[in-house]
PDB file of C-alpha atoms in Angstrom:
ATOM      1  CA  MET A   1      47.134 -65.357  37.905  1.00 60.00           C
ATOM      2  CA  ALA A   2      47.944 -61.979  39.346  1.00 56.00           C
ATOM      3  CA  GLN A   3      50.190 -61.255  36.394  1.00 59.00           C
ATOM      4  CA  PHE A   4      47.352 -62.161  34.016  1.00 51.00           C
ATOM      5  CA  LEU A   5      44.943 -59.868  35.785  1.00 50.00           C
ATOM      6  CA  THR A   6      47.498 -57.070  35.629  1.00 60.00           C
ATOM      7  CA  ARG A   7      47.850 -57.545  31.889  1.00 61.00           C
ATOM      8  CA  ILE A   8      44.038 -57.489  31.513  1.00 60.00           C
ATOM      9  CA  GLY A   9      43.859 -54.276  33.477  1.00 57.00           C
ATOM     10  CA  GLN A  10      46.587 -52.664  31.415  1.00 57.00           C
ATOM     11  CA  LEU A  11      44.840 -53.740  28.224  1.00 54.00           C
ATOM     12  CA  GLY A  12      41.536 -52.355  29.418  1.00 55.00           C
ATOM     13  CA  LEU A  13      43.166 -49.086  30.388  1.00 49.00           C
ATOM     14  CA  GLY A  14      44.865 -48.902  27.017  1.00 52.00           C
ATOM     15  CA  MET A  15      41.590 -49.532  25.230  1.00 54.00           C
ATOM     16  CA  ALA A  16      39.841 -46.871  27.309  1.00 46.00           C
ATOM     17  CA  ILE A  17      42.566 -44.384  26.517  1.00 49.00           C
ATOM     18  CA  ALA A  18      42.435 -45.305  22.838  1.00 43.00           C
ATOM     19  CA  GLY A  19      38.652 -45.011  22.879  1.00 45.00           C
ATOM     20  CA  GLY A  20      38.871 -41.600  24.475  1.00 46.00           C
ATOM     21  CA  VAL A  21      41.404 -40.480  21.882  1.00 48.00           C
ATOM     22  CA  VAL A  22      39.261 -41.800  19.022  1.00 53.00           C
ATOM     23  CA  ASN A  23      36.137 -40.225  20.485  1.00 58.00           C
ATOM     24  CA  SER A  24      37.877 -36.880  20.840  1.00 73.00           C
ATOM     25  CA  ALA A  25      38.911 -37.090  17.174  1.00 84.00           C
ATOM     26  CA  LEU A  26      35.310 -37.344  15.965  1.00 92.00           C
ATOM     27  CA  TYR A  27      32.863 -34.541  15.203  1.00 93.00           C
ATOM     28  CA  ASN A  28      29.369 -34.444  13.744  1.00 94.00           C
ATOM     29  CA  VAL A  29      27.951 -32.186  11.034  1.00 94.00           C
ATOM     30  CA  ASP A  30      24.171 -31.985  11.384  1.00 94.00           C
ATOM     31  CA  GLY A  31      21.670 -31.637   8.571  1.00 92.00           C
ATOM     32  CA  GLY A  32      21.597 -28.207   6.985  1.00 93.00           C
ATOM     33  CA  HIS A  33      25.152 -27.505   8.134  1.00 96.00           C
ATOM     34  CA  ARG A  34      28.649 -27.618   6.668  1.00 95.00           C
ATOM     35  CA  ALA A  35      32.106 -27.512   8.257  1.00 96.00           C
ATOM     36  CA  VAL A  36      35.481 -26.098   7.365  1.00 95.00           C
ATOM     37  CA  ILE A  37      38.677 -27.310   8.991  1.00 95.00           C
ATOM     38  CA  PHE A  38      41.193 -24.964  10.546  1.00 94.00           C
ATOM     39  CA  ASP A  39      44.689 -26.481  10.655  1.00 93.00           C
ATOM     40  CA  ARG A  40      47.322 -24.942  12.935  1.00 91.00           C
ATOM     41  CA  PHE A  41      50.023 -25.548  10.351  1.00 91.00           C
ATOM     42  CA  SER A  42      48.291 -25.008   6.993  1.00 90.00           C
ATOM     43  CA  GLY A  43      45.401 -22.690   7.929  1.00 91.00           C
ATOM     44  CA  ILE A  44      41.881 -23.061   6.552  1.00 92.00           C
ATOM     45  CA  LYS A  45      41.527 -26.078   4.300  1.00 92.00           C
ATOM     46  CA  LYS A  46      39.762 -25.551   0.989  1.00 92.00           C
ATOM     47  CA  GLU A  47      37.580 -28.613   1.334  1.00 92.00           C
ATOM     48  CA  VAL A  48      34.067 -28.196   2.740  1.00 94.00           C
ATOM     49  CA  VAL A  49      32.931 -31.066   4.961  1.00 95.00           C
ATOM     50  CA  GLY A  50      29.366 -32.288   4.461  1.00 93.00           C
ATOM     51  CA  GLU A  51      26.852 -33.847   6.826  1.00 93.00           C
ATOM     52  CA  GLY A  52      27.764 -36.875   8.959  1.00 93.00           C
ATOM     53  CA  THR A  53      30.509 -37.978  11.398  1.00 93.00           C
ATOM     54  CA  HIS A  54      34.124 -37.174  10.516  1.00 93.00           C
ATOM     55  CA  PHE A  55      37.672 -37.461  11.913  1.00 92.00           C
ATOM     56  CA  TYR A  56      40.069 -34.643  12.680  1.00 92.00           C
ATOM     57  CA  VAL A  57      43.410 -34.400  14.424  1.00 89.00           C
ATOM     58  CA  PRO A  58      42.924 -33.082  17.966  1.00 89.00           C
ATOM     59  CA  TRP A  59      44.894 -29.972  18.929  1.00 89.00           C
ATOM     60  CA  VAL A  60      46.204 -29.678  15.364  1.00 91.00           C
ATOM     61  CA  GLN A  61      42.837 -29.280  13.654  1.00 92.00           C
ATOM     62  CA  ARG A  62      39.546 -27.639  14.623  1.00 93.00           C
ATOM     63  CA  PRO A  63      36.198 -27.941  12.782  1.00 94.00           C
ATOM     64  CA  VAL A  64      34.150 -24.754  12.279  1.00 94.00           C
ATOM     65  CA  LEU A  65      30.435 -25.367  11.682  1.00 95.00           C
ATOM     66  CA  PHE A  66      28.189 -23.187   9.492  1.00 95.00           C
ATOM     67  CA  ASP A  67      24.422 -23.163   9.112  1.00 95.00           C
ATOM     68  CA  ILE A  68      23.646 -23.093   5.366  1.00 95.00           C
ATOM     69  CA  ARG A  69      19.859 -22.957   5.732  1.00 94.00           C
ATOM     70  CA  ALA A  70      17.998 -19.809   4.679  1.00 95.00           C
ATOM     71  CA  ARG A  71      17.481 -17.361   7.551  1.00 94.00           C
ATOM     72  CA  PRO A  72      15.525 -14.089   7.703  1.00 95.00           C
ATOM     73  CA  ARG A  73      16.903 -10.723   8.718  1.00 94.00           C
ATOM     74  CA  ASN A  74      15.260  -7.289   8.960  1.00 94.00           C
ATOM     75  CA  VAL A  75      17.409  -4.290   8.147  1.00 93.00           C
ATOM     76  CA  PRO A  76      15.976  -0.799   8.955  1.00 93.00           C
ATOM     77  CA  VAL A  77      17.377   2.177   7.029  1.00 92.00           C
ATOM     78  CA  ILE A  78      16.706   5.930   7.189  1.00 90.00           C
ATOM     79  CA  THR A  79      17.458   7.676   3.917  1.00 91.00           C
ATOM     80  CA  GLY A  80      16.304  10.511   1.651  1.00 89.00           C
ATOM     81  CA  SER A  81      14.156  10.547  -1.481  1.00 90.00           C
ATOM     82  CA  LYS A  82      14.774  12.443  -4.718  1.00 90.00           C
ATOM     83  CA  ASP A  83      12.684  15.374  -3.444  1.00 86.00           C
ATOM     84  CA  LEU A  84      14.628  15.425  -0.142  1.00 84.00           C
ATOM     85  CA  GLN A  85      11.950  13.747   1.996  1.00 87.00           C
ATOM     86  CA  ASN A  86      13.033  11.584   4.942  1.00 88.00           C
ATOM     87  CA  VAL A  87      12.147   7.929   4.337  1.00 90.00           C
ATOM     88  CA  ASN A  88      12.054   5.198   6.991  1.00 91.00           C
ATOM     89  CA  ILE A  89      12.305   1.883   5.180  1.00 92.00           C
ATOM     90  CA  THR A  90      12.757  -1.676   6.453  1.00 94.00           C
ATOM     91  CA  LEU A  91      13.987  -4.464   4.200  1.00 93.00           C
ATOM     92  CA  ARG A  92      13.470  -8.151   4.961  1.00 94.00           C
ATOM     93  CA  VAL A  93      16.003 -10.496   3.369  1.00 95.00           C
ATOM     94  CA  LEU A  94      16.122 -14.285   3.382  1.00 96.00           C
ATOM     95  CA  PHE A  95      19.799 -15.212   3.077  1.00 96.00           C
ATOM     96  CA  ARG A  96      22.149 -18.211   3.113  1.00 96.00           C
ATOM     97  CA  PRO A  97      25.829 -18.748   2.298  1.00 96.00           C
ATOM     98  CA  VAL A  98      27.138 -20.485  -0.796  1.00 96.00           C
ATOM     99  CA  PRO A  99      28.522 -23.785   0.609  1.00 95.00           C
ATOM    100  CA  ASP A 100      31.615 -23.822  -1.631  1.00 94.00           C
ATOM    101  CA  GLU A 101      32.452 -20.260  -0.521  1.00 95.00           C
ATOM    102  CA  LEU A 102      32.553 -21.104   3.206  1.00 95.00           C
ATOM    103  CA  PRO A 103      36.373 -21.291   3.485  1.00 96.00           C
ATOM    104  CA  LYS A 104      36.636 -17.821   1.908  1.00 95.00           C
ATOM    105  CA  ILE A 105      33.773 -16.475   4.030  1.00 95.00           C
ATOM    106  CA  TYR A 106      35.403 -17.735   7.237  1.00 94.00           C
ATOM    107  CA  THR A 107      38.814 -16.370   6.218  1.00 93.00           C
ATOM    108  CA  THR A 108      37.589 -12.890   5.271  1.00 93.00           C
ATOM    109  CA  LEU A 109      34.475 -12.370   7.414  1.00 93.00           C
ATOM    110  CA  GLY A 110      34.309 -14.985  10.171  1.00 92.00           C
ATOM    111  CA  VAL A 111      31.369 -16.919  11.566  1.00 92.00           C
ATOM    112  CA  ASP A 112      29.254 -13.775  12.066  1.00 92.00           C
ATOM    113  CA  TYR A 113      29.490 -12.869   8.381  1.00 94.00           C
ATOM    114  CA  ASP A 114      25.808 -11.799   8.218  1.00 92.00           C
ATOM    115  CA  GLU A 115      26.370  -9.129  10.880  1.00 93.00           C
ATOM    116  CA  ARG A 116      29.306  -7.751   8.932  1.00 92.00           C
ATOM    117  CA  VAL A 117      27.824  -7.826   5.428  1.00 94.00           C
ATOM    118  CA  LEU A 118      24.034  -7.479   5.335  1.00 94.00           C
ATOM    119  CA  PRO A 119      23.568  -4.161   7.186  1.00 94.00           C
ATOM    120  CA  SER A 120      26.269  -2.408   5.173  1.00 93.00           C
ATOM    121  CA  ILE A 121      25.290  -3.566   1.682  1.00 95.00           C
ATOM    122  CA  THR A 122      21.558  -3.126   2.406  1.00 94.00           C
ATOM    123  CA  ASN A 123      22.126   0.422   3.627  1.00 94.00           C
ATOM    124  CA  GLU A 124      24.244   1.195   0.585  1.00 94.00           C
ATOM    125  CA  VAL A 125      21.769  -0.214  -1.966  1.00 95.00           C
ATOM    126  CA  LEU A 126      18.658   1.319  -0.372  1.00 94.00           C
ATOM    127  CA  LYS A 127      20.195   4.780  -0.234  1.00 93.00           C
ATOM    128  CA  ALA A 128      21.224   4.550  -3.901  1.00 94.00           C
ATOM    129  CA  VAL A 129      17.828   3.279  -5.130  1.00 95.00           C
ATOM    130  CA  VAL A 130      15.539   5.462  -2.994  1.00 93.00           C
ATOM    131  CA  ALA A 131      17.432   8.584  -4.115  1.00 93.00           C
ATOM    132  CA  GLN A 132      16.230   7.885  -7.684  1.00 94.00           C
ATOM    133  CA  PHE A 133      12.518   8.346  -6.775  1.00 93.00           C
ATOM    134  CA  ASP A 134      10.513  11.110  -5.166  1.00 89.00           C
ATOM    135  CA  ALA A 135       8.155  10.418  -2.254  1.00 86.00           C
ATOM    136  CA  GLY A 136       5.062   9.959  -4.416  1.00 84.00           C
ATOM    137  CA  GLU A 137       6.831   7.526  -6.763  1.00 89.00           C
ATOM    138  CA  LEU A 138       8.024   5.428  -3.834  1.00 88.00           C
ATOM    139  CA  ILE A 139       4.347   4.757  -3.075  1.00 84.00           C
ATOM    140  CA  THR A 140       2.887   4.453  -6.573  1.00 87.00           C
ATOM    141  CA  GLN A 141       5.880   2.564  -8.047  1.00 90.00           C
ATOM    142  CA  ARG A 142       6.684   0.360  -5.081  1.00 88.00           C
ATOM    143  CA  GLU A 143       6.998  -2.769  -7.234  1.00 90.00           C
ATOM    144  CA  LEU A 144       9.613  -1.103  -9.446  1.00 93.00           C
ATOM    145  CA  VAL A 145      11.511   0.104  -6.370  1.00 92.00           C
ATOM    146  CA  SER A 146      11.513  -3.414  -4.912  1.00 92.00           C
ATOM    147  CA  GLN A 147      12.776  -4.877  -8.191  1.00 93.00           C
ATOM    148  CA  LYS A 148      15.664  -2.421  -8.439  1.00 94.00           C
ATOM    149  CA  VAL A 149      16.608  -3.039  -4.803  1.00 94.00           C
ATOM    150  CA  SER A 150      16.472  -6.813  -5.351  1.00 94.00           C
ATOM    151  CA  ASP A 151      18.666  -6.721  -8.485  1.00 95.00           C
ATOM    152  CA  GLU A 152      21.356  -4.514  -7.000  1.00 95.00           C
ATOM    153  CA  LEU A 153      21.366  -6.213  -3.598  1.00 95.00           C
ATOM    154  CA  ASN A 154      21.703  -9.683  -5.142  1.00 95.00           C
ATOM    155  CA  GLU A 155      24.663  -8.472  -7.137  1.00 94.00           C
ATOM    156  CA  ARG A 156      26.368  -7.010  -4.059  1.00 95.00           C
ATOM    157  CA  ALA A 157      25.640 -10.074  -1.888  1.00 95.00           C
ATOM    158  CA  GLY A 158      27.083 -12.405  -4.522  1.00 94.00           C
ATOM    159  CA  GLN A 159      30.453 -10.650  -4.137  1.00 94.00           C
ATOM    160  CA  PHE A 160      30.569 -11.905  -0.529  1.00 95.00           C
ATOM    161  CA  GLY A 161      29.417 -15.467  -1.247  1.00 95.00           C
ATOM    162  CA  LEU A 162      25.818 -14.957  -0.115  1.00 96.00           C
ATOM    163  CA  ILE A 163      22.535 -15.975  -1.761  1.00 96.00           C
ATOM    164  CA  LEU A 164      19.405 -13.885  -1.148  1.00 96.00           C
ATOM    165  CA  ASP A 165      16.340 -16.085  -1.691  1.00 94.00           C
ATOM    166  CA  ASP A 166      13.813 -13.319  -0.985  1.00 93.00           C
ATOM    167  CA  ILE A 167      13.909  -9.542  -0.665  1.00 93.00           C
ATOM    168  CA  SER A 168      10.861  -7.490   0.306  1.00 92.00           C
ATOM    169  CA  ILE A 169      10.059  -4.008   1.621  1.00 92.00           C
ATOM    170  CA  THR A 170       8.029  -4.527   4.804  1.00 90.00           C
ATOM    171  CA  HIS A 171       7.904  -0.964   6.130  1.00 89.00           C
ATOM    172  CA  LEU A 172       7.848   2.390   4.341  1.00 89.00           C
ATOM    173  CA  THR A 173       6.991   5.686   6.048  1.00 87.00           C
ATOM    174  CA  PHE A 174       7.899   9.340   5.603  1.00 84.00           C
ATOM    175  CA  GLY A 175       8.733  12.250   7.881  1.00 75.00           C
ATOM    176  CA  ARG A 176       6.086  14.000   9.986  1.00 73.00           C
ATOM    177  CA  GLU A 177       5.948  17.115   7.772  1.00 70.00           C
ATOM    178  CA  PHE A 178       5.339  15.109   4.606  1.00 66.00           C
ATOM    179  CA  THR A 179       2.719  12.922   6.305  1.00 60.00           C
ATOM    180  CA  GLN A 180       0.831  16.012   7.520  1.00 61.00           C
ATOM    181  CA  ALA A 181       1.005  17.538   4.038  1.00 55.00           C
ATOM    182  CA  VAL A 182      -0.459  14.357   2.545  1.00 55.00           C
ATOM    183  CA  GLU A 183      -3.273  14.345   5.097  1.00 56.00           C
ATOM    184  CA  LEU A 184      -4.089  18.018   4.401  1.00 54.00           C
ATOM    185  CA  LYS A 185      -4.088  17.304   0.677  1.00 64.00           C
ATOM    186  CA  GLN A 186      -6.522  14.431   1.160  1.00 60.00           C
ATOM    187  CA  VAL A 187      -8.839  16.644   3.231  1.00 60.00           C
ATOM    188  CA  ALA A 188      -8.696  19.365   0.562  1.00 62.00           C
ATOM    189  CA  GLN A 189      -9.512  16.811  -2.138  1.00 71.00           C
ATOM    190  CA  GLN A 190     -12.496  15.569  -0.159  1.00 73.00           C
ATOM    191  CA  GLU A 191     -13.771  19.128   0.344  1.00 70.00           C
ATOM    192  CA  ALA A 192     -13.320  19.818  -3.380  1.00 74.00           C
ATOM    193  CA  GLU A 193     -15.282  16.670  -4.234  1.00 78.00           C
ATOM    194  CA  ARG A 194     -18.083  17.734  -1.872  1.00 77.00           C
ATOM    195  CA  ALA A 195     -18.206  21.242  -3.407  1.00 76.00           C
ATOM    196  CA  ARG A 196     -18.253  19.725  -6.892  1.00 82.00           C
ATOM    197  CA  PHE A 197     -21.145  17.494  -5.883  1.00 80.00           C
ATOM    198  CA  LEU A 198     -23.136  20.470  -4.541  1.00 79.00           C
ATOM    199  CA  VAL A 199     -22.506  22.435  -7.744  1.00 83.00           C
ATOM    200  CA  GLU A 200     -23.611  19.498  -9.899  1.00 84.00           C
ATOM    201  CA  LYS A 201     -26.723  19.062  -7.732  1.00 82.00           C
ATOM    202  CA  ALA A 202     -27.630  22.756  -8.124  1.00 81.00           C
ATOM    203  CA  GLU A 203     -27.090  22.499 -11.885  1.00 84.00           C
ATOM    204  CA  GLN A 204     -29.382  19.480 -12.086  1.00 85.00           C
ATOM    205  CA  GLN A 205     -32.087  21.285 -10.082  1.00 82.00           C
ATOM    206  CA  LYS A 206     -31.730  24.325 -12.350  1.00 82.00           C
ATOM    207  CA  ARG A 207     -32.078  22.177 -15.452  1.00 82.00           C
ATOM    208  CA  ALA A 208     -35.139  20.453 -13.994  1.00 80.00           C
ATOM    209  CA  ALA A 209     -36.797  23.836 -13.284  1.00 79.00           C
ATOM    210  CA  ILE A 210     -36.029  25.068 -16.796  1.00 82.00           C
ATOM    211  CA  ILE A 211     -37.426  21.913 -18.381  1.00 82.00           C
ATOM    212  CA  SER A 212     -40.589  22.161 -16.237  1.00 76.00           C
ATOM    213  CA  ALA A 213     -41.087  25.840 -17.180  1.00 77.00           C
ATOM    214  CA  GLU A 214     -40.541  25.062 -20.851  1.00 75.00           C
ATOM    215  CA  GLY A 215     -43.124  22.275 -20.596  1.00 75.00           C
ATOM    216  CA  ASP A 216     -45.709  24.605 -19.022  1.00 71.00           C
ATOM    217  CA  SER A 217     -45.036  27.258 -21.664  1.00 75.00           C
ATOM    218  CA  GLN A 218     -45.365  24.770 -24.470  1.00 74.00           C
ATOM    219  CA  ALA A 219     -48.621  23.456 -23.001  1.00 65.00           C
ATOM    220  CA  ALA A 220     -50.049  26.988 -22.772  1.00 66.00           C
ATOM    221  CA  THR A 221     -48.978  27.700 -26.350  1.00 73.00           C
ATOM    222  CA  LEU A 222     -50.634  24.545 -27.636  1.00 66.00           C
ATOM    223  CA  LEU A 223     -53.851  25.339 -25.702  1.00 58.00           C
ATOM    224  CA  ALA A 224     -53.984  28.888 -27.068  1.00 65.00           C
ATOM    225  CA  LYS A 225     -53.368  27.582 -30.551  1.00 68.00           C
ATOM    226  CA  SER A 226     -56.211  25.092 -30.214  1.00 64.00           C
ATOM    227  CA  PHE A 227     -58.568  27.890 -29.149  1.00 60.00           C
ATOM    228  CA  GLY A 228     -57.465  30.018 -32.068  1.00 62.00           C
ATOM    229  CA  ASP A 229     -57.983  27.214 -34.577  1.00 58.00           C
ATOM    230  CA  ALA A 230     -61.478  26.418 -33.228  1.00 53.00           C
ATOM    231  CA  GLY A 231     -62.652  30.080 -33.523  1.00 55.00           C
ATOM    232  CA  GLU A 232     -66.363  30.826 -33.167  1.00 60.00           C
ATOM    233  CA  GLY A 233     -67.274  27.177 -33.485  1.00 60.00           C
ATOM    234  CA  LEU A 234     -65.668  26.392 -30.140  1.00 60.00           C
ATOM    235  CA  VAL A 235     -67.455  29.365 -28.510  1.00 63.00           C
ATOM    236  CA  GLU A 236     -70.792  28.242 -29.968  1.00 67.00           C
ATOM    237  CA  LEU A 237     -70.185  24.709 -28.695  1.00 65.00           C
ATOM    238  CA  ARG A 238     -69.560  26.024 -25.209  1.00 68.00           C
ATOM    239  CA  ARG A 239     -72.782  28.181 -25.471  1.00 72.00           C
ATOM    240  CA  ILE A 240     -74.898  25.155 -26.480  1.00 79.00           C
ATOM    241  CA  GLU A 241     -73.472  23.093 -23.645  1.00 75.00           C
ATOM    242  CA  ALA A 242     -74.378  25.906 -21.196  1.00 78.00           C
ATOM    243  CA  ALA A 243     -77.929  26.153 -22.600  1.00 78.00           C
ATOM    244  CA  GLU A 244     -78.462  22.426 -22.257  1.00 77.00           C
ATOM    245  CA  ASP A 245     -77.367  22.582 -18.659  1.00 77.00           C
ATOM    246  CA  ILE A 246     -79.786  25.469 -17.948  1.00 78.00           C
ATOM    247  CA  ALA A 247     -82.646  23.645 -19.644  1.00 75.00           C
ATOM    248  CA  TYR A 248     -81.986  20.539 -17.635  1.00 73.00           C
ATOM    249  CA  GLN A 249     -82.040  22.499 -14.397  1.00 72.00           C
ATOM    250  CA  LEU A 250     -85.330  24.288 -15.333  1.00 71.00           C
ATOM    251  CA  ALA A 251     -86.977  21.060 -16.380  1.00 71.00           C
ATOM    252  CA  LYS A 252     -86.650  19.727 -12.879  1.00 70.00           C
ATOM    253  CA  SER A 253     -88.583  22.756 -11.478  1.00 66.00           C
ATOM    254  CA  ARG A 254     -92.413  22.505 -11.066  1.00 65.00           C
ATOM    255  CA  ASN A 255     -92.875  26.243 -11.648  1.00 62.00           C
ATOM    256  CA  VAL A 256     -91.758  26.072 -15.296  1.00 57.00           C
ATOM    257  CA  VAL A 257     -93.999  25.099 -18.274  1.00 56.00           C
ATOM    258  CA  TYR A 258     -92.939  24.525 -21.895  1.00 53.00           C
ATOM    259  CA  LEU A 259     -95.426  25.533 -24.670  1.00 49.00           C
ATOM    260  CA  PRO A 260     -94.904  23.811 -28.049  1.00 51.00           C
ATOM    261  CA  THR A 261     -94.947  26.641 -30.634  1.00 49.00           C
ATOM    262  CA  GLY A 262     -92.897  27.377 -33.674  1.00 46.00           C
ATOM    263  CA  GLN A 263     -90.264  28.502 -31.220  1.00 45.00           C
ATOM    264  CA  SER A 264     -90.041  27.227 -27.697  1.00 45.00           C
ATOM    265  CA  THR A 265     -91.634  29.766 -25.387  1.00 44.00           C
ATOM    266  CA  LEU A 266     -90.801  29.796 -21.716  1.00 44.00           C
ATOM    267  CA  LEU A 267     -93.480  31.184 -19.362  1.00 43.00           C
ATOM    268  CA  ASN A 268     -93.076  31.665 -15.663  1.00 46.00           C
ATOM    269  CA  LEU A 269     -96.470  30.960 -14.146  1.00 46.00           C
ATOM    270  CA  PRO A 270     -97.362  31.926 -10.635  1.00 49.00           C
ATOM    271  CA  ALA A 271     -97.708  29.069  -8.236  1.00 46.00           C
ATOM    272  CA  SER A 272    -101.384  28.000  -7.519  1.00 45.00           C
ATOM    273  CA  SER A 273    -102.783  28.756  -4.151  1.00 43.00           C
TER     274      SER A 273
END
């Protein structure tokens, strides 16, 4: 019985040891990750290990995990424009490695490949592209600048086994002297617009005065012409109208008597006592 129990214990110990060995020979590759295997005798294997649980030889082999999901990175660069203005520009890139290129990336760059590649190639491309435009064009042709940066940066990143899913300029400023010059120019433009408005207002007022004077002159001319055309007839009409008014006023007075003769005779009689 004791011998049997000893054998059971030895078997259990053996199974525990075997389980520990098997467990130590397993590794997991999570979703969105890939692994490359480093072998002490043959170096980095060319095969890329996908997601799931896998075996490796302890001590002889070592799995190296990589995140292949897209990740953002901001790269600030200070460079010069075509007209020698200082430009502070920040580029945001969304990058990920090409899964099949992971053995080469690990061999040549290591796990921190993004730290080694992105700042250098971004700095290089931005300096080359920004130098083709002056400060004003960098603002007015920003879409063209972004397109040129994107094309050249994608080409450079592809040489290192990287994919850039998105490239955008998030920050673009100029030196203090240029900024002050732009502000002074804007103020001068506003003052010029205000002066132009005042000049146009004065011109409109002048035109209005001229038109009003011309209207008054034309009205006076037409009135004088009408008097000239009417001649003595108009004067006689005005005389008759005045006589009628006088007669009407005298008719209302009790001290005035009309005598019907061949011609109307007007006598002023003294008032009765």
